[in-house]
């Protein structure tokens, strides 16, 4: 079904075409081209980190980060219940075990529960800034320091939130705040970790290129074509964040005082405008008829068939999954578009 208002659309109003043409004209289309290094350097600088390592997706960024930190079989990594499956999968890919932690009322990992999840096997914590809300990083970093744990920030949904962890991983998928179509990038201040991630990303070739490979590695490289688009997007990031701030404020004002809707706390950057709704499934259907696409919230990790917890604990994350949805949220969305979406929601709840 074609929606008039999709939940997400890329915003390609900068120098994407120019850089892409430059990349194609130069003949550099593989990961060897100069845009990759330029993007890595500027992305790291934007985030006030020393090193950037570009790769093929947010998922592979997380995998590289975990592997570079030496996490593997027998280790545990604390991952939120309420997140996209890739956060947990990255841990599973390394052979380590994800240990799930419920969310608080801002949908982010509940820091109060953090210490209760730490065991002798715990090696790292993976906070995820859900829908653009920054996790309580001070508290998380303090606990990590006390227990000598590494921290990997899953910043896939939070470009513009300055990371503080050992490694932060971003996604450049088409629905994220900035995009390269597909892509990912890690930032770190540790030169050794950056080198490890770059090494693992590119099949662990030896310096001598003698085809002796000492590690199980990957082809997780980003092409120069993707990096050309990513760099143009990065140049626009501040502007994109400003526009999205206005989108958030306009939804906030328009959806004020509707009985049946519950707002969530404000975001640090807007990825998706999330809200809790009574009769959510009926609302979704009614909006879809009017050409407005919405998306459900994430399902808790311990409800996923592959991570199914037979104890079936009562979770905050389950509550949110049962009545949460997000509205069309993209940088090109106009106030007029938003007004039409808001009017339909008001109509549904008879809140005119
Ligand atoms: C999108 C996303 C990912 C995965 O990124 P891809 O580029 O799609 O692999 C990981 N974690 C979170 C929280 C995400 O939203």
CSV table of C-alpha atoms and ligand atoms in Angstrom, one decimal:
chain,number,residue,atom,x,y,z
A,1,UNK,CA,0.0,0.0,0.0
A,2,UNK,CA,1.3,3.4,-0.9
A,3,UNK,CA,1.0,5.9,1.9
A,4,UNK,CA,0.8,9.7,1.4
A,5,UNK,CA,2.7,10.1,4.5
A,6,UNK,CA,5.3,7.4,5.1
A,7,UNK,CA,6.8,7.1,8.6
A,8,UNK,CA,10.2,8.0,7.1
A,9,UNK,CA,11.8,9.5,4.0
A,10,UNK,CA,15.4,10.4,3.3
A,11,UNK,CA,16.3,14.1,3.0
A,12,UNK,CA,18.8,14.6,0.2
A,13,UNK,CA,19.0,18.3,-0.2
A,14,UNK,CA,22.8,18.8,0.2
A,15,UNK,CA,25.8,17.9,-1.9
A,16,UNK,CA,24.9,14.2,-2.2
A,17,UNK,CA,24.5,14.3,-6.0
A,18,UNK,CA,27.7,16.4,-6.4
A,19,UNK,CA,29.8,14.1,-4.2
A,20,UNK,CA,28.4,11.0,-5.8
A,21,UNK,CA,29.1,12.2,-9.3
A,22,UNK,CA,32.7,13.1,-8.1
A,23,UNK,CA,33.1,9.5,-6.8
A,24,UNK,CA,31.8,7.9,-10.0
A,25,UNK,CA,33.8,10.2,-12.2
A,26,UNK,CA,37.0,9.4,-10.3
A,27,UNK,CA,36.5,5.7,-10.8
A,28,UNK,CA,36.7,5.1,-7.0
A,29,UNK,CA,33.6,3.1,-6.2
A,30,UNK,CA,35.0,0.6,-3.8
A,31,UNK,CA,35.9,1.1,-0.1
A,32,UNK,CA,39.3,2.4,-1.2
A,33,UNK,CA,38.1,5.8,-2.3
A,34,UNK,CA,38.8,9.1,-0.6
A,35,UNK,CA,35.3,9.9,0.7
A,36,UNK,CA,35.5,7.0,3.2
A,37,UNK,CA,38.4,8.6,5.0
A,38,UNK,CA,36.9,12.1,4.8
A,39,UNK,CA,33.6,10.9,6.2
A,40,UNK,CA,35.3,9.0,9.0
A,41,UNK,CA,37.4,12.0,10.0
A,42,UNK,CA,34.6,14.5,9.9
A,43,UNK,CA,32.1,12.2,11.7
A,44,UNK,CA,34.6,11.6,14.5
A,45,UNK,CA,35.3,15.3,14.7
A,46,UNK,CA,31.6,16.1,14.9
A,47,UNK,CA,31.2,13.8,17.8
A,48,UNK,CA,34.4,15.0,19.5
A,49,UNK,CA,36.1,11.7,19.2
A,50,UNK,CA,39.6,11.0,17.8
A,51,UNK,CA,38.8,8.1,15.4
A,52,UNK,CA,35.9,7.1,13.1
A,53,UNK,CA,35.6,3.7,11.4
A,54,UNK,CA,32.9,3.5,8.7
A,55,UNK,CA,31.3,0.2,7.8
A,56,UNK,CA,28.3,-1.4,6.1
A,57,UNK,CA,25.5,-1.0,8.7
A,58,UNK,CA,24.6,-0.2,12.3
A,59,UNK,CA,24.5,-3.9,13.0
A,60,UNK,CA,28.0,-4.5,11.7
A,61,UNK,CA,29.2,-1.4,13.6
A,62,UNK,CA,28.1,-3.0,16.8
A,63,UNK,CA,29.6,-6.3,15.9
A,64,UNK,CA,33.0,-4.7,15.1
A,65,UNK,CA,32.9,-2.8,18.4
A,66,UNK,CA,32.2,-5.9,20.4
A,67,UNK,CA,34.8,-7.9,18.6
A,68,UNK,CA,37.5,-5.2,18.9
A,69,UNK,CA,36.8,-5.2,22.7
A,70,UNK,CA,37.6,-8.9,22.7
A,71,UNK,CA,34.0,-10.0,23.6
A,72,UNK,CA,33.2,-13.5,22.7
A,73,UNK,CA,32.0,-16.9,23.9
A,74,UNK,CA,31.4,-17.1,27.7
A,75,UNK,CA,31.0,-13.4,28.1
A,76,UNK,CA,27.8,-11.5,28.9
A,77,UNK,CA,26.7,-8.1,27.6
A,78,UNK,CA,23.9,-6.1,29.1
A,79,UNK,CA,21.4,-5.1,26.4
A,80,UNK,CA,18.0,-3.4,26.7
A,81,UNK,CA,14.8,-5.4,26.4
A,82,UNK,CA,13.3,-2.4,24.5
A,83,UNK,CA,15.5,-2.0,21.4
A,84,UNK,CA,15.8,-3.1,17.8
A,85,UNK,CA,16.9,-6.7,17.5
A,86,UNK,CA,20.3,-5.8,16.0
A,87,UNK,CA,21.6,-4.7,19.4
A,88,UNK,CA,21.1,-8.2,20.7
A,89,UNK,CA,22.1,-9.9,17.5
A,90,UNK,CA,25.5,-8.2,17.5
A,91,UNK,CA,26.2,-9.7,20.8
A,92,UNK,CA,25.0,-13.2,19.7
A,93,UNK,CA,27.1,-13.0,16.5
A,94,UNK,CA,30.3,-12.7,18.7
A,95,UNK,CA,29.3,-15.9,20.6
A,96,UNK,CA,28.6,-13.9,23.8
A,97,UNK,CA,25.3,-13.8,25.6
A,98,UNK,CA,23.0,-10.8,25.7
A,99,UNK,CA,21.5,-10.3,29.2
A,100,UNK,CA,18.3,-8.2,28.9
A,101,UNK,CA,17.4,-5.2,31.1
A,102,UNK,CA,13.9,-3.7,31.3
A,103,UNK,CA,13.2,-0.1,30.3
A,104,UNK,CA,12.2,2.9,32.5
A,105,UNK,CA,9.5,5.3,31.6
A,106,UNK,CA,11.6,7.1,29.0
A,107,UNK,CA,11.9,3.7,27.1
A,108,UNK,CA,15.7,3.6,27.8
A,109,UNK,CA,17.4,1.0,30.0
A,110,UNK,CA,16.4,1.3,33.6
A,111,UNK,CA,19.7,2.2,35.4
A,112,UNK,CA,18.2,1.2,38.7
A,113,UNK,CA,18.3,-2.4,37.6
A,114,UNK,CA,21.7,-2.3,36.1
A,115,UNK,CA,23.8,-3.6,39.0
A,116,UNK,CA,21.3,-6.5,39.5
A,117,UNK,CA,22.2,-7.8,36.0
A,118,UNK,CA,26.0,-7.8,36.5
A,119,UNK,CA,27.6,-11.2,37.0
A,120,UNK,CA,31.2,-12.5,37.0
A,121,UNK,CA,30.8,-13.0,33.2
A,122,UNK,CA,29.6,-9.5,32.4
A,123,UNK,CA,32.1,-7.7,30.1
A,124,UNK,CA,30.1,-4.8,28.7
A,125,UNK,CA,27.0,-2.7,28.8
A,126,UNK,CA,25.2,-1.5,25.6
A,127,UNK,CA,23.0,1.5,26.3
A,128,UNK,CA,20.7,2.3,23.4
A,129,UNK,CA,19.4,5.9,23.0
A,130,UNK,CA,15.8,4.9,22.0
A,131,UNK,CA,14.0,7.2,19.5
A,132,UNK,CA,16.6,10.0,20.2
A,133,UNK,CA,16.4,10.1,24.0
A,134,UNK,CA,19.8,10.0,25.7
A,135,UNK,CA,20.3,7.3,28.3
A,136,UNK,CA,21.6,8.3,31.7
A,137,UNK,CA,25.1,8.0,30.6
A,138,UNK,CA,26.7,9.5,33.8
A,139,UNK,CA,25.2,6.7,35.9
A,140,UNK,CA,26.0,4.0,33.4
A,141,UNK,CA,29.6,5.1,33.0
A,142,UNK,CA,30.0,5.2,36.8
A,143,UNK,CA,28.7,1.7,37.3
A,144,UNK,CA,30.9,0.5,34.4
A,145,UNK,CA,33.9,2.1,36.0
A,146,UNK,CA,33.2,0.4,39.4
A,147,UNK,CA,32.8,-3.0,37.8
A,148,UNK,CA,35.5,-2.6,35.2
A,149,UNK,CA,33.1,-3.0,32.3
A,150,UNK,CA,33.3,-1.6,28.8
A,151,UNK,CA,30.5,0.5,27.4
A,152,UNK,CA,29.3,0.5,23.8
A,153,UNK,CA,26.7,3.1,22.9
A,154,UNK,CA,24.1,2.1,20.3
A,155,UNK,CA,23.6,5.5,18.9
A,156,UNK,CA,21.7,4.3,15.7
A,157,UNK,CA,18.7,6.5,16.5
A,158,UNK,CA,20.6,9.4,18.1
A,159,UNK,CA,22.8,11.3,15.7
A,160,UNK,CA,23.5,14.6,17.4
A,161,UNK,CA,23.6,13.2,20.9
A,162,UNK,CA,27.3,13.4,21.8
A,163,UNK,CA,28.5,10.0,22.9
A,164,UNK,CA,30.8,9.3,25.9
A,165,UNK,CA,31.4,5.6,25.8
A,166,UNK,CA,34.5,3.6,24.8
A,167,UNK,CA,32.9,3.1,21.4
A,168,UNK,CA,29.7,4.5,20.0
A,169,UNK,CA,28.0,3.0,17.0
A,170,UNK,CA,25.7,4.7,14.5
A,171,UNK,CA,23.5,3.5,11.7
A,172,UNK,CA,23.2,5.2,8.3
A,173,UNK,CA,20.2,3.2,7.2
A,174,UNK,CA,17.6,5.1,5.1
A,175,UNK,CA,15.2,5.8,8.0
A,176,UNK,CA,17.8,7.1,10.4
A,177,UNK,CA,18.4,10.9,11.1
A,178,UNK,CA,21.1,10.9,8.4
A,179,UNK,CA,21.7,8.2,5.9
A,180,UNK,CA,23.9,6.6,3.3
A,181,UNK,CA,21.2,4.3,2.1
A,182,UNK,CA,22.9,1.5,4.1
A,183,UNK,CA,25.9,2.1,6.3
A,184,UNK,CA,27.3,2.4,9.8
A,185,UNK,CA,30.1,4.1,11.7
A,186,UNK,CA,31.9,3.7,15.0
A,187,UNK,CA,33.7,6.4,16.9
A,188,UNK,CA,36.4,5.8,19.6
A,189,UNK,CA,39.2,7.7,21.3
A,190,UNK,CA,41.4,4.6,21.5
A,191,UNK,CA,43.7,4.2,18.5
A,192,UNK,CA,44.2,0.5,19.1
A,193,UNK,CA,40.4,-0.1,19.1
A,194,UNK,CA,40.0,1.9,15.9
A,195,UNK,CA,42.7,-0.1,14.2
A,196,UNK,CA,41.2,-3.4,15.4
A,197,UNK,CA,37.8,-2.4,14.0
A,198,UNK,CA,39.2,-1.4,10.7
A,199,UNK,CA,41.2,-4.6,10.6
A,200,UNK,CA,38.2,-6.8,11.3
A,201,UNK,CA,36.0,-4.8,8.9
A,202,UNK,CA,38.4,-5.6,6.0
A,203,UNK,CA,39.0,-9.3,6.3
A,204,UNK,CA,42.0,-9.0,8.7
A,205,UNK,CA,44.6,-8.7,5.9
A,206,UNK,CA,48.1,-8.7,7.2
A,207,UNK,CA,50.3,-5.6,6.6
A,208,UNK,CA,52.3,-7.7,4.1
A,209,UNK,CA,49.2,-8.7,2.2
A,210,UNK,CA,50.5,-12.2,2.2
A,211,UNK,CA,47.1,-13.8,2.5
A,212,UNK,CA,47.7,-15.0,6.0
A,213,UNK,CA,44.7,-14.2,8.1
A,214,UNK,CA,45.2,-14.6,11.9
A,215,UNK,CA,41.6,-13.8,12.9
A,216,UNK,CA,38.0,-14.6,11.8
A,217,UNK,CA,37.1,-11.3,10.3
A,218,UNK,CA,34.5,-9.8,8.0
A,219,UNK,CA,33.8,-7.9,4.9
A,220,UNK,CA,31.9,-5.0,6.6
A,221,UNK,CA,33.3,-2.3,4.4
A,222,UNK,CA,31.6,0.9,3.3
A,223,UNK,CA,32.0,1.9,-0.3
A,224,UNK,CA,33.2,5.3,-1.5
A,225,UNK,CA,29.7,5.8,-3.0
A,226,UNK,CA,28.0,5.4,0.3
A,227,UNK,CA,30.6,7.6,2.0
A,228,UNK,CA,30.0,10.4,-0.6
A,229,UNK,CA,26.3,10.5,0.4
A,230,UNK,CA,27.1,10.1,4.1
A,231,UNK,CA,29.5,13.1,4.0
A,232,UNK,CA,27.0,15.3,2.3
A,233,UNK,CA,24.4,14.2,4.9
A,234,UNK,CA,26.8,14.9,7.8
A,235,UNK,CA,27.3,18.5,6.5
A,236,UNK,CA,23.6,19.0,6.9
A,237,UNK,CA,23.2,17.3,10.3
A,238,UNK,CA,22.9,20.4,12.4
A,239,UNK,CA,20.3,21.9,10.1
A,240,UNK,CA,18.4,18.5,10.0
A,241,UNK,CA,18.4,18.4,13.8
A,242,UNK,CA,16.9,22.0,14.0
A,243,UNK,CA,14.2,21.1,11.5
A,244,UNK,CA,13.4,18.0,13.5
A,245,UNK,CA,13.2,20.0,16.7
A,246,UNK,CA,10.4,22.1,15.1
A,247,UNK,CA,8.6,18.9,13.9
A,248,UNK,CA,8.7,17.6,17.5
A,249,UNK,CA,7.3,21.0,18.9
A,250,UNK,CA,4.6,21.0,16.3
A,251,UNK,CA,3.4,17.5,17.1
A,252,UNK,CA,3.6,18.3,20.8
A,253,UNK,CA,1.4,21.4,20.4
A,254,UNK,CA,-1.1,19.7,17.9
A,255,UNK,CA,-1.6,16.6,20.0
A,256,UNK,CA,-2.0,18.5,23.3
A,257,UNK,CA,-5.0,17.6,25.5
A,258,UNK,CA,-6.3,14.6,23.5
A,259,UNK,CA,-7.9,12.1,25.8
A,260,UNK,CA,-6.7,8.7,24.8
A,261,UNK,CA,-3.1,9.7,23.9
A,262,UNK,CA,-0.2,9.7,26.4
A,263,UNK,CA,2.9,11.6,25.5
A,264,UNK,CA,6.4,10.3,26.3
A,265,UNK,CA,9.2,12.5,27.7
A,266,UNK,CA,10.9,15.0,25.4
A,267,UNK,CA,13.7,13.8,23.2
A,268,UNK,CA,17.3,15.0,23.0
A,269,UNK,CA,17.2,14.7,19.2
A,270,UNK,CA,14.1,13.6,17.3
A,271,UNK,CA,14.3,10.3,15.5
A,272,UNK,CA,10.7,9.1,15.6
A,273,UNK,CA,7.8,10.9,17.2
A,274,UNK,CA,6.6,8.2,19.6
A,275,UNK,CA,3.4,8.2,21.5
A,276,UNK,CA,1.1,5.8,23.5
A,277,UNK,CA,-2.4,5.5,22.3
A,278,UNK,CA,-5.6,3.9,23.6
A,279,UNK,CA,-7.3,1.7,20.9
A,280,UNK,CA,-3.9,1.9,19.2
A,281,UNK,CA,-4.6,-0.8,16.5
A,282,UNK,CA,-7.9,0.9,15.5
A,283,UNK,CA,-6.1,4.3,15.3
A,284,UNK,CA,-3.4,2.8,13.1
A,285,UNK,CA,-6.0,1.3,10.8
A,286,UNK,CA,-8.0,4.5,10.6
A,287,UNK,CA,-4.8,6.5,9.8
A,288,UNK,CA,-3.7,4.0,7.2
A,289,UNK,CA,-7.1,4.4,5.4
A,290,UNK,CA,-6.2,8.1,5.2
A,291,UNK,CA,-2.8,7.3,3.8
A,292,UNK,CA,-0.9,7.9,7.0
A,293,UNK,CA,1.7,5.2,7.9
A,294,UNK,CA,2.6,4.5,11.5
A,295,UNK,CA,4.9,1.9,13.1
A,296,UNK,CA,4.6,-0.2,16.2
A,297,UNK,CA,7.1,0.0,19.1
A,298,UNK,CA,9.8,-2.6,19.4
A,299,UNK,CA,8.8,-5.9,21.0
A,300,UNK,CA,10.8,-6.9,24.1
A,301,UNK,CA,13.9,-9.1,23.4
A,302,UNK,CA,12.8,-11.8,25.8
A,303,UNK,CA,9.6,-12.2,23.8
A,304,UNK,CA,11.5,-12.8,20.6
A,305,UNK,CA,11.4,-16.5,19.6
A,306,UNK,CA,15.2,-16.8,19.6
A,307,UNK,CA,15.6,-15.2,23.0
A,308,UNK,CA,12.3,-16.4,24.5
A,309,UNK,CA,12.3,-16.3,28.3
A,310,UNK,CA,10.1,-19.1,29.6
A,311,UNK,CA,9.7,-17.3,32.9
A,312,UNK,CA,7.8,-14.6,31.0
A,313,UNK,CA,8.6,-11.8,33.4
A,314,UNK,CA,6.4,-8.8,33.8
A,315,UNK,CA,8.1,-6.0,31.9
A,316,UNK,CA,7.7,-2.3,31.4
A,317,UNK,CA,8.8,-2.9,27.8
A,318,UNK,CA,5.8,-5.1,27.2
A,319,UNK,CA,3.4,-2.4,28.4
A,320,UNK,CA,5.0,0.1,25.9
A,321,UNK,CA,5.0,-2.5,23.1
A,322,UNK,CA,1.2,-3.0,23.6
A,323,UNK,CA,0.1,0.6,23.1
A,324,UNK,CA,3.0,2.5,21.5
A,325,UNK,CA,3.3,3.7,17.9
A,326,UNK,CA,5.2,6.3,16.1
A,327,UNK,CA,4.0,8.9,13.6
A,328,UNK,CA,5.5,10.0,10.2
A,329,UNK,CA,8.8,11.7,11.2
A,330,UNK,CA,11.1,12.9,8.5
A,331,UNK,CA,13.0,16.0,7.8
A,332,UNK,CA,10.9,17.0,4.7
A,333,UNK,CA,7.6,16.8,6.6
A,334,UNK,CA,6.0,20.2,6.5
A,335,UNK,CA,3.8,21.9,9.1
A,336,UNK,CA,0.9,21.5,6.6
A,337,UNK,CA,1.5,17.7,6.5
A,338,UNK,CA,1.7,17.6,10.2
A,339,UNK,CA,-1.6,19.5,10.6
A,340,UNK,CA,-3.4,17.0,8.3
A,341,UNK,CA,-2.0,14.1,10.4
A,342,UNK,CA,-2.9,15.8,13.7
A,343,UNK,CA,-6.5,16.6,12.4
A,344,UNK,CA,-7.0,12.9,11.6
A,345,UNK,CA,-5.9,11.8,15.0
A,346,UNK,CA,-8.1,14.4,16.7
A,347,UNK,CA,-11.0,13.2,14.5
A,348,UNK,CA,-10.4,9.6,15.6
A,349,UNK,CA,-10.5,10.6,19.3
A,350,UNK,CA,-13.4,13.0,18.7
A,351,UNK,CA,-11.2,15.8,20.1
A,352,UNK,CA,-11.9,18.5,17.7
B,1,LIG,C1,18.6,0.8,13.1
B,1,LIG,C2,19.1,0.3,14.3
B,1,LIG,C3,20.2,-0.6,14.3
B,1,LIG,C4,20.7,-1.3,13.1
B,1,LIG,O1,21.2,-0.5,12.1
B,1,LIG,P1,21.3,-1.0,10.6
B,1,LIG,O2,22.0,0.0,9.9
B,1,LIG,O3,19.9,-1.2,10.1
B,1,LIG,O4,22.0,-2.3,10.7
B,1,LIG,C5,20.7,-1.0,15.6
B,1,LIG,N1,20.2,-0.5,16.7
B,1,LIG,C6,19.2,0.3,16.7
B,1,LIG,C7,18.7,0.9,18.0
B,1,LIG,C8,18.6,0.8,15.5
B,1,LIG,O5,17.5,1.6,15.6
